[in-house]
Amino acid sequence: MPEHARILQGLEAFCQAHDVVVDKRGRGYSLLSRRTGAPVARLRLTNDPAKVQVLWWDGQRWKAPGPFGTLTMNLERALDYIASERAFWIHL
């Protein structure tokens, strides 16, 4: 399965459960609130097709969600992290 299709398939249930939509841009996928259009998180593709980088919107730009740099993990773990961290949801 092509990487693009694999990621979109993995995002489908997350989007329905959290009322977000996916916007494919450049080297990644932005998750936006379906209701307000506000940014929630960004998943940037890596050289490893099994992993993505997780970024959050700080009000002005996408950046690392914590003090230790950009997190890289598999898609399922990234979505669990986004769902459980309140910081991703503050701009809604």
mmCIF file of N, CA, C and O in Angstrom:
data_model
loop_
_atom_site.group_PDB
_atom_site.id
_atom_site.type_symbol
_atom_site.label_atom_id
_atom_site.label_comp_id
_atom_site.label_asym_id
_atom_site.label_seq_id
_atom_site.Cartn_x
_atom_site.Cartn_y
_atom_site.Cartn_z
ATOM 1 N N MET A 1 0.855 -1.181 0.000
ATOM 2 C CA MET A 1 0.000 0.000 0.000
ATOM 3 C C MET A 1 0.897 1.239 0.000
ATOM 4 O O MET A 1 1.822 1.319 0.790
ATOM 5 N N PRO A 2 0.635 2.219 -0.868
ATOM 6 C CA PRO A 2 1.432 3.446 -0.888
ATOM 7 C C PRO A 2 1.354 4.173 0.463
ATOM 8 O O PRO A 2 0.355 4.104 1.168
ATOM 9 N N GLU A 3 2.428 4.871 0.798
ATOM 10 C CA GLU A 3 2.517 5.549 2.089
ATOM 11 C C GLU A 3 1.344 6.507 2.317
ATOM 12 O O GLU A 3 0.759 6.538 3.391
ATOM 13 N N HIS A 4 0.993 7.284 1.302
ATOM 14 C CA HIS A 4 -0.099 8.252 1.411
ATOM 15 C C HIS A 4 -1.401 7.543 1.807
ATOM 16 O O HIS A 4 -2.097 7.969 2.725
ATOM 17 N N ALA A 5 -1.721 6.451 1.155
ATOM 18 C CA ALA A 5 -2.954 5.711 1.442
ATOM 19 C C ALA A 5 -2.911 5.085 2.822
ATOM 20 O O ALA A 5 -3.911 5.077 3.546
ATOM 21 N N ARG A 6 -1.747 4.580 3.241
ATOM 22 C CA ARG A 6 -1.604 3.971 4.555
ATOM 23 C C ARG A 6 -1.849 4.990 5.661
ATOM 24 O O ARG A 6 -2.566 4.729 6.625
ATOM 25 N N ILE A 7 -1.298 6.171 5.514
ATOM 26 C CA ILE A 7 -1.474 7.210 6.532
ATOM 27 C C ILE A 7 -2.920 7.680 6.575
ATOM 28 O O ILE A 7 -3.508 7.812 7.641
ATOM 29 N N LEU A 8 -3.510 7.922 5.426
ATOM 30 C CA LEU A 8 -4.910 8.359 5.403
ATOM 31 C C LEU A 8 -5.833 7.308 6.011
ATOM 32 O O LEU A 8 -6.778 7.637 6.731
ATOM 33 N N GLN A 9 -5.558 6.042 5.750
ATOM 34 C CA GLN A 9 -6.361 4.965 6.330
ATOM 35 C C GLN A 9 -6.212 4.981 7.852
ATOM 36 O O GLN A 9 -7.193 4.826 8.578
ATOM 37 N N GLY A 10 -5.003 5.206 8.351
ATOM 38 C CA GLY A 10 -4.773 5.271 9.788
ATOM 39 C C GLY A 10 -5.424 6.474 10.440
ATOM 40 O O GLY A 10 -5.792 6.432 11.616
ATOM 41 N N LEU A 11 -5.585 7.548 9.693
ATOM 42 C CA LEU A 11 -6.179 8.770 10.232
ATOM 43 C C LEU A 11 -7.706 8.747 10.241
ATOM 44 O O LEU A 11 -8.330 9.511 10.973
ATOM 45 N N GLU A 12 -8.309 7.895 9.444
ATOM 46 C CA GLU A 12 -9.767 7.904 9.270
ATOM 47 C C GLU A 12 -10.537 7.794 10.592
ATOM 48 O O GLU A 12 -11.389 8.630 10.886
ATOM 49 N N ALA A 13 -10.249 6.803 11.403
ATOM 50 C CA ALA A 13 -10.966 6.614 12.668
ATOM 51 C C ALA A 13 -10.667 7.749 13.633
ATOM 52 O O ALA A 13 -11.556 8.221 14.349
ATOM 53 N N PHE A 14 -9.417 8.217 13.659
ATOM 54 C CA PHE A 14 -9.040 9.320 14.539
ATOM 55 C C PHE A 14 -9.837 10.573 14.203
ATOM 56 O O PHE A 14 -10.345 11.263 15.085
ATOM 57 N N CYS A 15 -9.945 10.866 12.917
ATOM 58 C CA CYS A 15 -10.673 12.067 12.472
ATOM 59 C C CYS A 15 -12.136 12.013 12.884
ATOM 60 O O CYS A 15 -12.685 13.014 13.352
ATOM 61 N N GLN A 16 -12.756 10.874 12.742
ATOM 62 C CA GLN A 16 -14.166 10.740 13.126
ATOM 63 C C GLN A 16 -14.329 10.869 14.632
ATOM 64 O O GLN A 16 -15.235 11.548 15.112
ATOM 65 N N ALA A 17 -13.446 10.253 15.399
ATOM 66 C CA ALA A 17 -13.560 10.264 16.862
ATOM 67 C C ALA A 17 -13.292 11.637 17.462
ATOM 68 O O ALA A 17 -13.836 11.974 18.514
ATOM 69 N N HIS A 18 -12.453 12.442 16.807
ATOM 70 C CA HIS A 18 -12.038 13.726 17.385
ATOM 71 C C HIS A 18 -12.517 14.925 16.586
ATOM 72 O O HIS A 18 -12.084 16.045 16.850
ATOM 73 N N ASP A 19 -13.380 14.714 15.631
ATOM 74 C CA ASP A 19 -13.981 15.780 14.831
ATOM 75 C C ASP A 19 -12.930 16.677 14.169
ATOM 76 O O ASP A 19 -12.979 17.900 14.276
ATOM 77 N N VAL A 20 -11.956 16.030 13.517
ATOM 78 C CA VAL A 20 -10.926 16.762 12.784
ATOM 79 C C VAL A 20 -10.922 16.324 11.325
ATOM 80 O O VAL A 20 -11.472 15.279 10.972
ATOM 81 N N VAL A 21 -10.318 17.151 10.494
ATOM 82 C CA VAL A 21 -10.135 16.832 9.078
ATOM 83 C C VAL A 21 -8.644 16.860 8.779
ATOM 84 O O VAL A 21 -7.860 17.468 9.503
ATOM 85 N N VAL A 22 -8.259 16.225 7.688
ATOM 86 C CA VAL A 22 -6.853 16.145 7.282
ATOM 87 C C VAL A 22 -6.630 17.043 6.081
ATOM 88 O O VAL A 22 -7.403 17.033 5.131
ATOM 89 N N ASP A 23 -5.548 17.814 6.150
ATOM 90 C CA ASP A 23 -5.135 18.651 5.032
ATOM 91 C C ASP A 23 -3.717 18.234 4.650
ATOM 92 O O ASP A 23 -2.780 18.430 5.428
ATOM 93 N N LYS A 24 -3.569 17.607 3.475
ATOM 94 C CA LYS A 24 -2.252 17.165 3.010
ATOM 95 C C LYS A 24 -1.537 18.343 2.383
ATOM 96 O O LYS A 24 -2.042 18.965 1.455
ATOM 97 N N ARG A 25 -0.384 18.678 2.945
ATOM 98 C CA ARG A 25 0.426 19.769 2.404
ATOM 99 C C ARG A 25 1.891 19.412 2.520
ATOM 100 O O ARG A 25 2.339 18.947 3.558
ATOM 101 N N GLY A 26 2.611 19.662 1.455
ATOM 102 C CA GLY A 26 4.051 19.430 1.476
ATOM 103 C C GLY A 26 4.407 18.029 1.916
ATOM 104 O O GLY A 26 3.917 17.045 1.385
ATOM 105 N N ARG A 27 5.258 17.942 2.931
ATOM 106 C CA ARG A 27 5.741 16.657 3.414
ATOM 107 C C ARG A 27 4.945 16.123 4.590
ATOM 108 O O ARG A 27 5.474 15.371 5.409
ATOM 109 N N GLY A 28 3.688 16.521 4.731
ATOM 110 C CA GLY A 28 2.954 16.035 5.887
ATOM 111 C C GLY A 28 1.466 16.265 5.819
ATOM 112 O O GLY A 28 0.914 16.627 4.781
ATOM 113 N N TYR A 29 0.846 16.049 6.962
ATOM 114 C CA TYR A 29 -0.601 16.121 7.103
ATOM 115 C C TYR A 29 -0.939 16.999 8.293
ATOM 116 O O TYR A 29 -0.485 16.737 9.406
ATOM 117 N N SER A 30 -1.737 18.028 8.069
ATOM 118 C CA SER A 30 -2.215 18.867 9.157
ATOM 119 C C SER A 30 -3.583 18.364 9.585
ATOM 120 O O SER A 30 -4.432 18.072 8.748
ATOM 121 N N LEU A 31 -3.781 18.262 10.883
ATOM 122 C CA LEU A 31 -5.076 17.897 11.442
ATOM 123 C C LEU A 31 -5.723 19.188 11.913
ATOM 124 O O LEU A 31 -5.150 19.921 12.725
ATOM 125 N N LEU A 32 -6.917 19.477 11.401
ATOM 126 C CA LEU A 32 -7.618 20.722 11.689
ATOM 127 C C LEU A 32 -8.989 20.422 12.271
ATOM 128 O O LEU A 32 -9.641 19.453 11.885
ATOM 129 N N SER A 33 -9.447 21.281 13.165
ATOM 130 C CA SER A 33 -10.784 21.131 13.726
ATOM 131 C C SER A 33 -11.812 21.236 12.610
ATOM 132 O O SER A 33 -11.790 22.186 11.824
ATOM 133 N N ARG A 34 -12.704 20.280 12.543
ATOM 134 C CA ARG A 34 -13.768 20.317 11.532
ATOM 135 C C ARG A 34 -14.701 21.501 11.791
ATOM 136 O O ARG A 34 -15.188 22.143 10.874
ATOM 137 N N ARG A 35 -14.906 21.823 13.044
ATOM 138 C CA ARG A 35 -15.854 22.872 13.420
ATOM 139 C C ARG A 35 -15.298 24.281 13.193
ATOM 140 O O ARG A 35 -15.967 25.135 12.633
ATOM 141 N N THR A 36 -14.031 24.518 13.608
ATOM 142 C CA THR A 36 -13.487 25.874 13.561
ATOM 143 C C THR A 36 -12.389 26.069 12.519
ATOM 144 O O THR A 36 -12.043 27.202 12.201
ATOM 145 N N GLY A 37 -11.801 24.978 12.046
ATOM 146 C CA GLY A 37 -10.672 25.077 11.129
ATOM 147 C C GLY A 37 -9.345 25.318 11.828
ATOM 148 O O GLY A 37 -8.307 25.435 11.177
ATOM 149 N N ALA A 38 -9.362 25.400 13.154
ATOM 150 C CA ALA A 38 -8.137 25.652 13.918
ATOM 151 C C ALA A 38 -7.181 24.463 13.834
ATOM 152 O O ALA A 38 -7.610 23.312 13.839
ATOM 153 N N PRO A 39 -5.878 24.730 13.775
ATOM 154 C CA PRO A 39 -4.896 23.652 13.725
ATOM 155 C C PRO A 39 -4.857 22.866 15.030
ATOM 156 O O PRO A 39 -4.915 23.449 16.115
ATOM 157 N N VAL A 40 -4.752 21.551 14.927
ATOM 158 C CA VAL A 40 -4.634 20.680 16.093
ATOM 159 C C VAL A 40 -3.224 20.114 16.159
ATOM 160 O O VAL A 40 -2.538 20.251 17.172
ATOM 161 N N ALA A 41 -2.775 19.464 15.100
ATOM 162 C CA ALA A 41 -1.450 18.840 15.074
ATOM 163 C C ALA A 41 -0.999 18.687 13.633
ATOM 164 O O ALA A 41 -1.784 18.820 12.701
ATOM 165 N N ARG A 42 0.286 18.402 13.480
ATOM 166 C CA ARG A 42 0.849 18.146 12.152
ATOM 167 C C ARG A 42 1.680 16.883 12.238
ATOM 168 O O ARG A 42 2.452 16.696 13.171
ATOM 169 N N LEU A 43 1.483 16.027 11.260
ATOM 170 C CA LEU A 43 2.263 14.801 11.134
ATOM 171 C C LEU A 43 3.151 14.953 9.911
ATOM 172 O O LEU A 43 2.664 15.046 8.796
ATOM 173 N N ARG A 44 4.445 15.042 10.141
ATOM 174 C CA ARG A 44 5.395 15.227 9.047
ATOM 175 C C ARG A 44 6.027 13.878 8.709
ATOM 176 O O ARG A 44 6.456 13.142 9.602
ATOM 177 N N LEU A 45 6.088 13.573 7.430
ATOM 178 C CA LEU A 45 6.678 12.321 6.984
ATOM 179 C C LEU A 45 8.183 12.310 7.245
ATOM 180 O O LEU A 45 8.826 13.358 7.231
ATOM 181 N N THR A 46 8.720 11.127 7.475
ATOM 182 C CA THR A 46 10.147 10.953 7.702
ATOM 183 C C THR A 46 10.708 10.039 6.619
ATOM 184 O O THR A 46 9.972 9.519 5.785
ATOM 185 N N ASN A 47 11.999 9.804 6.666
ATOM 186 C CA ASN A 47 12.628 8.872 5.721
ATOM 187 C C ASN A 47 12.221 7.431 6.010
ATOM 188 O O ASN A 47 12.333 6.578 5.147
ATOM 189 N N ASP A 48 11.777 7.168 7.235
ATOM 190 C CA ASP A 48 11.286 5.842 7.624
ATOM 191 C C ASP A 48 9.776 5.826 7.379
ATOM 192 O O ASP A 48 9.031 6.522 8.074
ATOM 193 N N PRO A 49 9.272 5.064 6.417
ATOM 194 C CA PRO A 49 7.844 5.088 6.102
ATOM 195 C C PRO A 49 6.940 4.609 7.240
ATOM 196 O O PRO A 49 5.745 4.852 7.210
ATOM 197 N N ALA A 50 7.509 3.993 8.256
ATOM 198 C CA ALA A 50 6.710 3.521 9.385
ATOM 199 C C ALA A 50 6.556 4.588 10.472
ATOM 200 O O ALA A 50 5.821 4.389 11.433
ATOM 201 N N LYS A 51 7.242 5.735 10.314
ATOM 202 C CA LYS A 51 7.226 6.749 11.379
ATOM 203 C C LYS A 51 6.882 8.132 10.852
ATOM 204 O O LYS A 51 7.106 8.446 9.691
ATOM 205 N N VAL A 52 6.332 8.953 11.747
ATOM 206 C CA VAL A 52 6.020 10.347 11.455
ATOM 207 C C VAL A 52 6.570 11.216 12.575
ATOM 208 O O VAL A 52 6.778 10.752 13.695
ATOM 209 N N GLN A 53 6.799 12.482 12.277
ATOM 210 C CA GLN A 53 7.144 13.456 13.299
ATOM 211 C C GLN A 53 5.861 14.143 13.738
ATOM 212 O O GLN A 53 4.987 14.422 12.918
ATOM 213 N N VAL A 54 5.752 14.439 15.029
ATOM 214 C CA VAL A 54 4.568 15.087 15.583
ATOM 215 C C VAL A 54 4.920 16.528 15.928
ATOM 216 O O VAL A 54 5.877 16.792 16.651
ATOM 217 N N LEU A 55 4.116 17.456 15.397
ATOM 218 C CA LEU A 55 4.292 18.882 15.682
ATOM 219 C C LEU A 55 2.981 19.457 16.206
ATOM 220 O O LEU A 55 1.907 18.925 15.935
ATOM 221 N N TRP A 56 3.073 20.544 16.958
ATOM 222 C CA TRP A 56 1.858 21.217 17.417
ATOM 223 C C TRP A 56 1.903 22.679 17.020
ATOM 224 O O TRP A 56 2.952 23.243 16.754
ATOM 225 N N TRP A 57 0.734 23.301 16.967
ATOM 226 C CA TRP A 57 0.587 24.695 16.563
ATOM 227 C C TRP A 57 0.721 25.569 17.799
ATOM 228 O O TRP A 57 -0.043 25.441 18.758
ATOM 229 N N ASP A 58 1.704 26.471 17.808
ATOM 230 C CA ASP A 58 1.907 27.322 18.978
ATOM 231 C C ASP A 58 1.167 28.659 18.870
ATOM 232 O O ASP A 58 1.362 29.553 19.675
ATOM 233 N N GLY A 59 0.326 28.781 17.865
ATOM 234 C CA GLY A 59 -0.417 30.021 17.643
ATOM 235 C C GLY A 59 0.123 30.804 16.461
ATOM 236 O O GLY A 59 -0.560 31.663 15.917
ATOM 237 N N GLN A 60 1.374 30.488 16.074
ATOM 238 C CA GLN A 60 2.000 31.171 14.946
ATOM 239 C C GLN A 60 2.635 30.225 13.942
ATOM 240 O O GLN A 60 2.720 30.539 12.767
ATOM 241 N N ARG A 61 3.114 29.069 14.432
ATOM 242 C CA ARG A 61 3.798 28.137 13.541
ATOM 243 C C ARG A 61 3.783 26.736 14.139
ATOM 244 O O ARG A 61 3.491 26.554 15.312
ATOM 245 N N TRP A 62 4.133 25.746 13.303
ATOM 246 C CA TRP A 62 4.268 24.371 13.762
ATOM 247 C C TRP A 62 5.625 24.217 14.439
ATOM 248 O O TRP A 62 6.630 24.691 13.920
ATOM 249 N N LYS A 63 5.648 23.555 15.604
ATOM 250 C CA LYS A 63 6.919 23.336 16.289
ATOM 251 C C LYS A 63 6.858 22.084 17.146
ATOM 252 O O LYS A 63 5.799 21.475 17.283
ATOM 253 N N ALA A 64 7.991 21.726 17.721
ATOM 254 C CA ALA A 64 8.072 20.537 18.574
ATOM 255 C C ALA A 64 7.123 20.702 19.759
ATOM 256 O O ALA A 64 7.014 21.797 20.325
ATOM 257 N N PRO A 65 6.428 19.631 20.166
ATOM 258 C CA PRO A 65 5.454 19.736 21.237
ATOM 259 C C PRO A 65 6.049 19.764 22.640
ATOM 260 O O PRO A 65 5.321 19.876 23.613
ATOM 261 N N GLY A 66 7.337 19.678 22.774
ATOM 262 C CA GLY A 66 7.942 19.688 24.102
ATOM 263 C C GLY A 66 9.359 20.216 24.065
ATOM 264 O O GLY A 66 9.884 20.546 23.000
ATOM 265 N N PRO A 67 10.010 20.251 25.205
ATOM 266 C CA PRO A 67 11.347 20.839 25.287
ATOM 267 C C PRO A 67 12.463 19.957 24.745
ATOM 268 O O PRO A 67 13.603 20.404 24.649
ATOM 269 N N PHE A 68 12.163 18.719 24.373
ATOM 270 C CA PHE A 68 13.212 17.796 23.950
ATOM 271 C C PHE A 68 13.270 17.576 22.452
ATOM 272 O O PHE A 68 13.807 16.579 21.977
ATOM 273 N N GLY A 69 12.708 18.475 21.672
ATOM 274 C CA GLY A 69 12.764 18.369 20.224
ATOM 275 C C GLY A 69 11.548 17.669 19.640
ATOM 276 O O GLY A 69 10.609 17.308 20.340
ATOM 277 N N THR A 70 11.595 17.491 18.345
ATOM 278 C CA THR A 70 10.479 16.898 17.619
ATOM 279 C C THR A 70 10.400 15.404 17.904
ATOM 280 O O THR A 70 11.400 14.701 17.847
ATOM 281 N N LEU A 71 9.202 14.936 18.214
ATOM 282 C CA LEU A 71 8.982 13.525 18.489
ATOM 283 C C LEU A 71 8.778 12.758 17.197
ATOM 284 O O LEU A 71 8.075 13.217 16.300
ATOM 285 N N THR A 72 9.379 11.581 17.099
ATOM 286 C CA THR A 72 9.217 10.707 15.947
ATOM 287 C C THR A 72 8.730 9.365 16.451
ATOM 288 O O THR A 72 9.335 8.784 17.354
ATOM 289 N N MET A 73 7.612 8.895 15.885
ATOM 290 C CA MET A 73 7.019 7.627 16.328
ATOM 291 C C MET A 73 6.130 7.063 15.248
ATOM 292 O O MET A 73 5.876 7.732 14.245
ATOM 293 N N ASN A 74 5.644 5.837 15.454
ATOM 294 C CA ASN A 74 4.731 5.268 14.459
ATOM 295 C C ASN A 74 3.396 6.003 14.526
ATOM 296 O O ASN A 74 3.101 6.701 15.498
ATOM 297 N N LEU A 75 2.597 5.857 13.502
ATOM 298 C CA LEU A 75 1.358 6.615 13.370
ATOM 299 C C LEU A 75 0.387 6.345 14.517
ATOM 300 O O LEU A 75 -0.186 7.278 15.078
ATOM 301 N N GLU A 76 0.219 5.095 14.896
ATOM 302 C CA GLU A 76 -0.721 4.766 15.971
ATOM 303 C C GLU A 76 -0.319 5.437 17.283
ATOM 304 O O GLU A 76 -1.150 6.032 17.960
ATOM 305 N N ARG A 77 0.944 5.372 17.609
ATOM 306 C CA ARG A 77 1.419 6.007 18.841
ATOM 307 C C ARG A 77 1.295 7.526 18.750
ATOM 308 O O ARG A 77 0.936 8.188 19.725
ATOM 309 N N ALA A 78 1.576 8.089 17.582
ATOM 310 C CA ALA A 78 1.455 9.541 17.391
ATOM 311 C C ALA A 78 0.015 9.996 17.620
ATOM 312 O O ALA A 78 -0.224 11.003 18.284
ATOM 313 N N LEU A 79 -0.948 9.256 17.094
ATOM 314 C CA LEU A 79 -2.348 9.634 17.262
ATOM 315 C C LEU A 79 -2.791 9.483 18.709
ATOM 316 O O LEU A 79 -3.556 10.309 19.222
ATOM 317 N N ASP A 80 -2.319 8.455 19.403
ATOM 318 C CA ASP A 80 -2.614 8.312 20.839
ATOM 319 C C ASP A 80 -2.054 9.494 21.618
ATOM 320 O O ASP A 80 -2.701 10.028 22.516
ATOM 321 N N TYR A 81 -0.840 9.905 21.267
ATOM 322 C CA TYR A 81 -0.198 11.038 21.936
ATOM 323 C C TYR A 81 -0.992 12.321 21.703
ATOM 324 O O TYR A 81 -1.269 13.077 22.642
ATOM 325 N N ILE A 82 -1.377 12.574 20.473
ATOM 326 C CA ILE A 82 -2.150 13.781 20.149
ATOM 327 C C ILE A 82 -3.490 13.777 20.898
ATOM 328 O O ILE A 82 -3.901 14.788 21.459
ATOM 329 N N ALA A 83 -4.156 12.646 20.919
ATOM 330 C CA ALA A 83 -5.462 12.547 21.574
ATOM 331 C C ALA A 83 -5.365 12.797 23.072
ATOM 332 O O ALA A 83 -6.275 13.388 23.676
ATOM 333 N N SER A 84 -4.270 12.383 23.691
ATOM 334 C CA SER A 84 -4.171 12.461 25.149
ATOM 335 C C SER A 84 -3.525 13.738 25.678
ATOM 336 O O SER A 84 -3.659 14.051 26.856
ATOM 337 N N GLU A 85 -2.834 14.477 24.842
ATOM 338 C CA GLU A 85 -2.163 15.704 25.289
ATOM 339 C C GLU A 85 -3.059 16.918 25.069
ATOM 340 O O GLU A 85 -3.355 17.288 23.939
ATOM 341 N N ARG A 86 -3.447 17.570 26.133
ATOM 342 C CA ARG A 86 -4.358 18.718 26.053
ATOM 343 C C ARG A 86 -3.774 19.888 25.260
ATOM 344 O O ARG A 86 -4.505 20.665 24.667
ATOM 345 N N ALA A 87 -2.467 20.005 25.221
ATOM 346 C CA ALA A 87 -1.832 21.137 24.513
ATOM 347 C C ALA A 87 -2.215 21.182 23.042
ATOM 348 O O ALA A 87 -2.283 22.263 22.449
ATOM 349 N N PHE A 88 -2.480 20.036 22.445
ATOM 350 C CA PHE A 88 -2.851 20.012 21.038
ATOM 351 C C PHE A 88 -4.242 20.616 20.803
ATOM 352 O O PHE A 88 -4.559 21.021 19.698
ATOM 353 N N TRP A 89 -5.042 20.683 21.821
ATOM 354 C CA TRP A 89 -6.452 21.048 21.674
ATOM 355 C C TRP A 89 -6.769 22.451 22.194
ATOM 356 O O TRP A 89 -7.914 22.872 22.192
ATOM 357 N N ILE A 90 -5.769 23.225 22.623
ATOM 358 C CA ILE A 90 -6.032 24.522 23.257
ATOM 359 C C ILE A 90 -6.474 25.608 22.288
ATOM 360 O O ILE A 90 -7.086 26.581 22.714
ATOM 361 N N HIS A 91 -6.204 25.482 21.024
ATOM 362 C CA HIS A 91 -6.558 26.544 20.055
ATOM 363 C C HIS A 91 -7.943 26.368 19.452
ATOM 364 O O HIS A 91 -8.319 27.087 18.525
ATOM 365 N N LEU A 92 -8.711 25.401 19.942
ATOM 366 C CA LEU A 92 -10.028 25.149 19.352
ATOM 367 C C LEU A 92 -11.039 26.100 19.857
ATOM 368 O O LEU A 92 -11.479 26.562 20.620
#
